[in-house]
Coordinates of C-alpha atoms and ligand atoms in Angstrom, one line a residue:
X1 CA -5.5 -8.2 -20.3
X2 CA -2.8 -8.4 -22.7
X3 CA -3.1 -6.5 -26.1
X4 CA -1.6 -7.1 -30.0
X5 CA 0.7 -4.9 -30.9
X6 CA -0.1 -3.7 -34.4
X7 CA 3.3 -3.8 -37.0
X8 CA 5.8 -0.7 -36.3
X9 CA 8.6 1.0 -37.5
X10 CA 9.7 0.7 -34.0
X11 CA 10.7 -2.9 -33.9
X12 CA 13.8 -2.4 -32.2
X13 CA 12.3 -0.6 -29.6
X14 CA 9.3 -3.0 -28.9
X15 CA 11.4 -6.4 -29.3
X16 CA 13.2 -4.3 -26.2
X17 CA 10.4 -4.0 -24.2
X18 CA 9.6 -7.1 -24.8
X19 CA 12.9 -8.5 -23.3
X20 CA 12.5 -6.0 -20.6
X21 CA 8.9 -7.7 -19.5
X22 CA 9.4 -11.4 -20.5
X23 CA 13.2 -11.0 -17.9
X24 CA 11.9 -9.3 -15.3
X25 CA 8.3 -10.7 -14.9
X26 CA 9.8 -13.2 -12.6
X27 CA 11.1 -10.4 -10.4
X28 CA 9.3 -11.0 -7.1
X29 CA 10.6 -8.6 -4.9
X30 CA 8.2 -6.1 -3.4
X31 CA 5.2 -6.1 -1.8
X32 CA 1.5 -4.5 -2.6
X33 CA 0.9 -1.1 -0.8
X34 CA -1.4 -2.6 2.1
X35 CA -2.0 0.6 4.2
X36 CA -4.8 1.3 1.3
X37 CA -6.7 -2.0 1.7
X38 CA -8.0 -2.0 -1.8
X39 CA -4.4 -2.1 -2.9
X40 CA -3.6 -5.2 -1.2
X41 CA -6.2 -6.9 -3.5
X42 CA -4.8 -6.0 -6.7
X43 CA -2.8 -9.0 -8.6
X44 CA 0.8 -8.8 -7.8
X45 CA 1.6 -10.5 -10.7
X46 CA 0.4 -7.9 -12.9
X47 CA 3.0 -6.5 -15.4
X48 CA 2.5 -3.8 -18.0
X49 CA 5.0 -1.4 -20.3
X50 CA 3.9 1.6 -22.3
X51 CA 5.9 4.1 -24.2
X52 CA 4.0 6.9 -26.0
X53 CA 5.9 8.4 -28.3
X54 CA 5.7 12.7 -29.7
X55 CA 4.3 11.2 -33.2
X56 CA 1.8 9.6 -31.7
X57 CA 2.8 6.1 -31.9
X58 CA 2.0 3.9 -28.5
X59 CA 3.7 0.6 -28.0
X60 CA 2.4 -1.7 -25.7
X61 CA 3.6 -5.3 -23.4
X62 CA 1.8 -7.2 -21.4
X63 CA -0.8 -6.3 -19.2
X64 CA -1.1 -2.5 -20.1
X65 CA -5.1 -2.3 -20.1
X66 CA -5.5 -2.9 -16.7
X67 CA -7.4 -0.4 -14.7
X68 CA -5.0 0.8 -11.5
X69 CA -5.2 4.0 -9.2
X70 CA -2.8 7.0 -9.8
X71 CA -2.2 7.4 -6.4
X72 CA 0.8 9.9 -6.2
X73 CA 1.6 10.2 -10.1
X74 CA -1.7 12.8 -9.9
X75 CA 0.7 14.9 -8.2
X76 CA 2.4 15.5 -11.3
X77 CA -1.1 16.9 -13.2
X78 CA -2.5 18.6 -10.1
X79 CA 1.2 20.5 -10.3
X80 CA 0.4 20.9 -14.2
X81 CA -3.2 22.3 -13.9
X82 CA -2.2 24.5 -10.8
X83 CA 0.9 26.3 -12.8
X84 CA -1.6 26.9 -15.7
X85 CA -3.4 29.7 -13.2
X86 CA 0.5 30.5 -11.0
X87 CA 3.0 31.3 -12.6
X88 CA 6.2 29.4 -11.3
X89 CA 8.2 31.3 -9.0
X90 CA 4.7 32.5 -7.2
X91 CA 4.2 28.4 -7.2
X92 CA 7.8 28.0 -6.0
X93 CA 7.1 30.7 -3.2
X94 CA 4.6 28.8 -1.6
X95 CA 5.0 25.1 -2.0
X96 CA 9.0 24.6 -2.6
X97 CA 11.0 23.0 -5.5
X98 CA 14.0 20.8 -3.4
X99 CA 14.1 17.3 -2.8
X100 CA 13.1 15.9 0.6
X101 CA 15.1 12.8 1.9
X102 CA 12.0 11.8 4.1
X103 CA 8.7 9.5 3.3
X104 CA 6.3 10.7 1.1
X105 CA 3.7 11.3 4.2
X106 CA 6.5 12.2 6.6
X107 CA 5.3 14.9 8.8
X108 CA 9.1 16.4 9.3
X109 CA 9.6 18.7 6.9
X110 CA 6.4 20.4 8.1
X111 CA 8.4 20.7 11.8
X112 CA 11.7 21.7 9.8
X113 CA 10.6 24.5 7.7
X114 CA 8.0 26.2 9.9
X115 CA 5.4 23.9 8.7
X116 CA 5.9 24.9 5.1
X117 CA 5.9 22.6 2.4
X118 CA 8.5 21.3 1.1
X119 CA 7.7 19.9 -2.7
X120 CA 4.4 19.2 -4.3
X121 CA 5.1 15.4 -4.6
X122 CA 5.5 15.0 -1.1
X123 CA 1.6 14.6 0.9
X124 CA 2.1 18.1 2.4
X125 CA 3.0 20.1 -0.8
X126 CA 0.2 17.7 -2.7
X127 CA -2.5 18.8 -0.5
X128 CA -1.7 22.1 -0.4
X129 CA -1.1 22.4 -4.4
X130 CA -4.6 21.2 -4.5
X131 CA -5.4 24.3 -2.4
X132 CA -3.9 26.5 -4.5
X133 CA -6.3 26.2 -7.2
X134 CA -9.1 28.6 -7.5
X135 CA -12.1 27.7 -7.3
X136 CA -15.3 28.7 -5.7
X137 CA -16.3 25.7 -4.7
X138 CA -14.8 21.9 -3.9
X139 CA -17.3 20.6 -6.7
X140 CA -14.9 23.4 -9.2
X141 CA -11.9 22.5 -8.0
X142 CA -12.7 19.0 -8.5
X143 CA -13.7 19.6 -11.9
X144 CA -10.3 21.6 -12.9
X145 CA -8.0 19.0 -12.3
X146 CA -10.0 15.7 -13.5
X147 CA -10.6 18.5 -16.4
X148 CA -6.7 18.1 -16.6
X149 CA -6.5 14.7 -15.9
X150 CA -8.8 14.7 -19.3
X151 CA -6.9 16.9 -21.5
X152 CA -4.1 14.5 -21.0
X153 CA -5.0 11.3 -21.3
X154 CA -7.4 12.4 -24.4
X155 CA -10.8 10.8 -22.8
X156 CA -12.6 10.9 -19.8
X157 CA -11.3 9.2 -16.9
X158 CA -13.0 8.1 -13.9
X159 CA -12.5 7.4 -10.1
X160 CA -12.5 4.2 -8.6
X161 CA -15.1 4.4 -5.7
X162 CA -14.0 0.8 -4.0
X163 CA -10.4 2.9 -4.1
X164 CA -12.1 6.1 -3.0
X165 CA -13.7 4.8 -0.1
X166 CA -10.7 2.1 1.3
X167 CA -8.4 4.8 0.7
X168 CA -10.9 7.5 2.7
X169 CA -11.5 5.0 5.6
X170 CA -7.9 5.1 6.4
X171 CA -6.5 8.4 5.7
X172 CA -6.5 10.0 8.9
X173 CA -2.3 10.6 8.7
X174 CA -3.6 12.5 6.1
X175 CA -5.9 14.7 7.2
X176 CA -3.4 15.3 10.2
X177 CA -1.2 16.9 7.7
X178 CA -3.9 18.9 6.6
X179 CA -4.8 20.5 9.3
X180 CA -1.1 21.3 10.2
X181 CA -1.0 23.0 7.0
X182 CA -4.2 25.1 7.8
X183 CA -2.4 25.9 11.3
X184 CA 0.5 27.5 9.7
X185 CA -1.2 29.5 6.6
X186 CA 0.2 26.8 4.6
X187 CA -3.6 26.1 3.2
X188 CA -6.4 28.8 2.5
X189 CA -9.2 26.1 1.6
X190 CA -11.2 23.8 4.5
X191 CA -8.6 20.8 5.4
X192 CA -10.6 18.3 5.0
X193 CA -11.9 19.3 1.1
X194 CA -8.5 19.3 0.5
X195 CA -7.8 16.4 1.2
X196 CA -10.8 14.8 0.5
X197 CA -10.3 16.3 -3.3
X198 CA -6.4 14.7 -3.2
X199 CA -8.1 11.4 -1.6
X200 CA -9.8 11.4 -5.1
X201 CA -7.1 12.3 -7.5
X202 CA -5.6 9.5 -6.5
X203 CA -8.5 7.2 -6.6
X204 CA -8.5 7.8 -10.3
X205 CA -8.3 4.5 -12.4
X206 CA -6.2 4.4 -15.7
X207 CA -4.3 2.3 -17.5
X208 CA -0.7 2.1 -18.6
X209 CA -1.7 2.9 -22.0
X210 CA -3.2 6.3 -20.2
X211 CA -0.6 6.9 -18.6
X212 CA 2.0 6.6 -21.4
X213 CA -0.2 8.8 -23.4
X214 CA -0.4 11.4 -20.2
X215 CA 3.4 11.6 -20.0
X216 CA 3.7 11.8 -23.5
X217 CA 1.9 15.8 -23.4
X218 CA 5.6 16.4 -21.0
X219 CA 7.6 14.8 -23.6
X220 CA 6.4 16.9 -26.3
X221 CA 6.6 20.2 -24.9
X222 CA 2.7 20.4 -23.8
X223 CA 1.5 19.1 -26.8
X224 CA -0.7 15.8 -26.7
X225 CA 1.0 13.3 -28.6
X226 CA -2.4 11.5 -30.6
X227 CA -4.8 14.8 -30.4
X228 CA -2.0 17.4 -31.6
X229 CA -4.1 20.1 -29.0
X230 CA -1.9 21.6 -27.1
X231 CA -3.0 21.1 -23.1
X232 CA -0.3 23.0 -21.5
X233 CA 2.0 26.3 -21.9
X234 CA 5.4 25.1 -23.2
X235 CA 7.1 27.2 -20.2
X236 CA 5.2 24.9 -18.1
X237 CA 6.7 21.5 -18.8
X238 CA 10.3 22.2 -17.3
X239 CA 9.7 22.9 -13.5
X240 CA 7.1 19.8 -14.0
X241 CA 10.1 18.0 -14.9
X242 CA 12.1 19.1 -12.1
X243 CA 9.8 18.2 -9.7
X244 CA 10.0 14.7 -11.2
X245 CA 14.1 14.5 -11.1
X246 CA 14.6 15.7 -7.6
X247 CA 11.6 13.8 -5.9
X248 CA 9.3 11.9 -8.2
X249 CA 11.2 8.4 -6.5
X250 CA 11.0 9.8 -3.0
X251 CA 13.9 8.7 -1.0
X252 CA 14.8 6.1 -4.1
X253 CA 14.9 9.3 -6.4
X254 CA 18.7 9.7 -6.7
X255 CA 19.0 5.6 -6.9
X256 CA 16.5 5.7 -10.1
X257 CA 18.9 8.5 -11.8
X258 CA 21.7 7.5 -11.4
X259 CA 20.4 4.5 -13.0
X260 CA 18.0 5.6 -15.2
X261 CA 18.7 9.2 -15.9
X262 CA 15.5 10.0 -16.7
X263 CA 12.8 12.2 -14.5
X264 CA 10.0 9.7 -13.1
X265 CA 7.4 9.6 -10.7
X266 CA 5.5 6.5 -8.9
X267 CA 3.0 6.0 -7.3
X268 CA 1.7 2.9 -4.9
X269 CA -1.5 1.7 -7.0
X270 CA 2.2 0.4 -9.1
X271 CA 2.6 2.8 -11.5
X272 CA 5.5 4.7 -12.9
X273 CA 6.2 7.3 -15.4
X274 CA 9.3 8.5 -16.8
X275 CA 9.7 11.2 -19.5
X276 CA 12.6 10.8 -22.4
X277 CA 11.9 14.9 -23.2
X278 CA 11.3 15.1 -26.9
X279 CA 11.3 11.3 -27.9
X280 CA 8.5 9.5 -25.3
X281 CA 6.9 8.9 -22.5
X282 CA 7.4 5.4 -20.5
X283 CA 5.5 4.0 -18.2
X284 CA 5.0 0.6 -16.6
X285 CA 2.7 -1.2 -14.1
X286 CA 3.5 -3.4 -11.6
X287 CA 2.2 -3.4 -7.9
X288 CA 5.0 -4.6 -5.7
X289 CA 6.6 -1.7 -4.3
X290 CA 9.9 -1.3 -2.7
X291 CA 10.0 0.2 0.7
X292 CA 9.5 3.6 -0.3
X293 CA 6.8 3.4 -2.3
X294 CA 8.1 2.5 -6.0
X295 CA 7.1 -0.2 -7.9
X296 CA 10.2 -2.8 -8.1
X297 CA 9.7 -4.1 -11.7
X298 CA 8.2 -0.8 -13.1
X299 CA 11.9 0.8 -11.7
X300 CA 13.9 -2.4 -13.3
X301 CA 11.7 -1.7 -16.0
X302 CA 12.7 1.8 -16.9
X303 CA 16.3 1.5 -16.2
X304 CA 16.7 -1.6 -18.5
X305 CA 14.8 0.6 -21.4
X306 CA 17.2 3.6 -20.7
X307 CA 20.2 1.8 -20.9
X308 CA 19.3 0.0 -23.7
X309 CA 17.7 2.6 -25.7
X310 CA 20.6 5.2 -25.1
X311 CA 18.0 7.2 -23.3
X312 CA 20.0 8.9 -20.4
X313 CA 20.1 12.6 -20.3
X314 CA 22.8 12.6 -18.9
X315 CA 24.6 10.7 -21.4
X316 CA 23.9 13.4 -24.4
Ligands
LIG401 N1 -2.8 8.3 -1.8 C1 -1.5 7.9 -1.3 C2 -1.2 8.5 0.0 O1 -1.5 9.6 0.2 C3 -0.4 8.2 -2.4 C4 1.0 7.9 -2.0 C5 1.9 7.5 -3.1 O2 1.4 7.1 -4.2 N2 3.2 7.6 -2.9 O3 -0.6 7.9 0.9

């Protein structure tokens, strides 16, 4: 479903993303996630750009209403709700802040580091951050991060069950990593309500409208861009950020800076976010991922909107 933009001040930056989706809709590299059945299903042809910027204003291309599943971009707002309770170098103790050159579900960092996690955007250290948060109950802990989840997007979002249940059928790698990090002290909650409750977070449905507006709390220093409330500590939104540079790409992570210069994360329901700290939030959807788990035009996207837009930090 494609939307009308209304008029904006913006119109450099919106004829831009409008270059960026009419040239590389026709990008057909990459293929759907299929080792979550459901996300086989999904349209590959879908294309969406969002940028949320710290005033409030959204801009929108394309197909930006679509409902998709967060998959591994939840990472990024589990870490958020988990360093509102932790402070960071407690956090940093016990799930790591370096970059890991292996798959996001790789098991060998586990074996390398005395089954320790290594990051909390890799499986291990997601699961475990989801461990970390305390709660009574899974039913509380549940309700903390979707809570979260919440406070950023500014409404209530949902979780797909036909996601939910293809992507529960068929996580057993999973749960294996679960119950390695319950052998080596790594996780102090029951292994599989961990990773049942990460199973869900990334069953959550939003849109790229949502998640432009759910970046756009990281560009503006834990304020939400449209509400004004303020959803997390200001101290809180650097090491967020860092987690996104070193490994929100996986193994692609240094390819997207180098390119993009910008801290991002993916995820394989298609969905990419990258943060211009203190000007917007950018995200695009498109399901065909590259091979480690990125979405191909969502990545082209970004870069091109960068470059153009003058937004490399590292170019400042
Ligand atoms: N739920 C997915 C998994 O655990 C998330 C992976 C991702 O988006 N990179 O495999």
């Amino acid at each position: 479903m494609s939307t009308q933009q209304l008029p904006t001040k913006r119109q450099h930056v919106l004829d831009a993303m409008k270059t960026a989706h009419q040239t590389l809709q026709s990008v057909n590299e990459g293929a759907n996630a299929s080792y979550i059945p459901y996300l086989a299903s999904v349209p590959s042809n879908l294309f969406g750009i969002a940028l949320a910027f710290t005033d409030g204003e959204i801009l929108e291309v394309g197909d930006t209403r679509y409902d998709f599943a967060m998959e591994s971009i939840s990472k990024v707002f589990t870490l958020a709700c988990v360093l509102e309770e932790m402070d960071k170098e407690t956090f940093k103790s016990k799930i790591g802040s370096n970059a890991s050159s292996e798959p996001f579900n790789s098991v060998i960092d586990l074996e390398l580091h005395d089954e320790h996690p290594y990051n909390p955007f890799d499986n291990a250290g997601a699961i475990a951050t989801v461990g970390l948060i305390g709660a009574a109950s899974p039913e509380e802990r549940w309700n903390k991060i979707i809570g979260t989840y919440n406070r950023f997007a500014g409404r209530e979002l949902t979780v797909n069950d036909a996601v939910y249940r293809s992507e529960s059928d068929t996580n057993a790698h999973n749960r294996g990593i679960s119950w390695l990090l319950k052998s080596s002290g790594s996780l102090q909650v029951d292994p599989d309500h961990a990773c049942d409750i990460y199973t869900r977070q990334c069953s959550v449905a939003i849109t790229c409208r949502d998640l432009a507006i759910m970046g756009g709390t990281l560009a503006n220093s834990g304020i939400h861009p449209v509400t004004g409330k303020r959803v997390i500590k200001e101290e809180n939104v650097p090491p967020i950020l860092a987690e996104m540079m070193m490994n929100g790409m996986y193994e692609n992570t240094g390819n997207w800076l180098y390119s993009a210069g910008l801290p991002g994360k993916s995820g394989v329901g298609g969905g990419i976010l990258a943060i211009v700290p203190g000007i917007c939030a950018l995200a695009a959807f498109a399901p065909p991922l590259d091979v480690h788990g990125n979405s191909v035009r969502g990545q082209k996207a970004g870069i091109f909107l960068s470059e153009i837009l003058g937004w490399n930090l590292f170019k400042k």
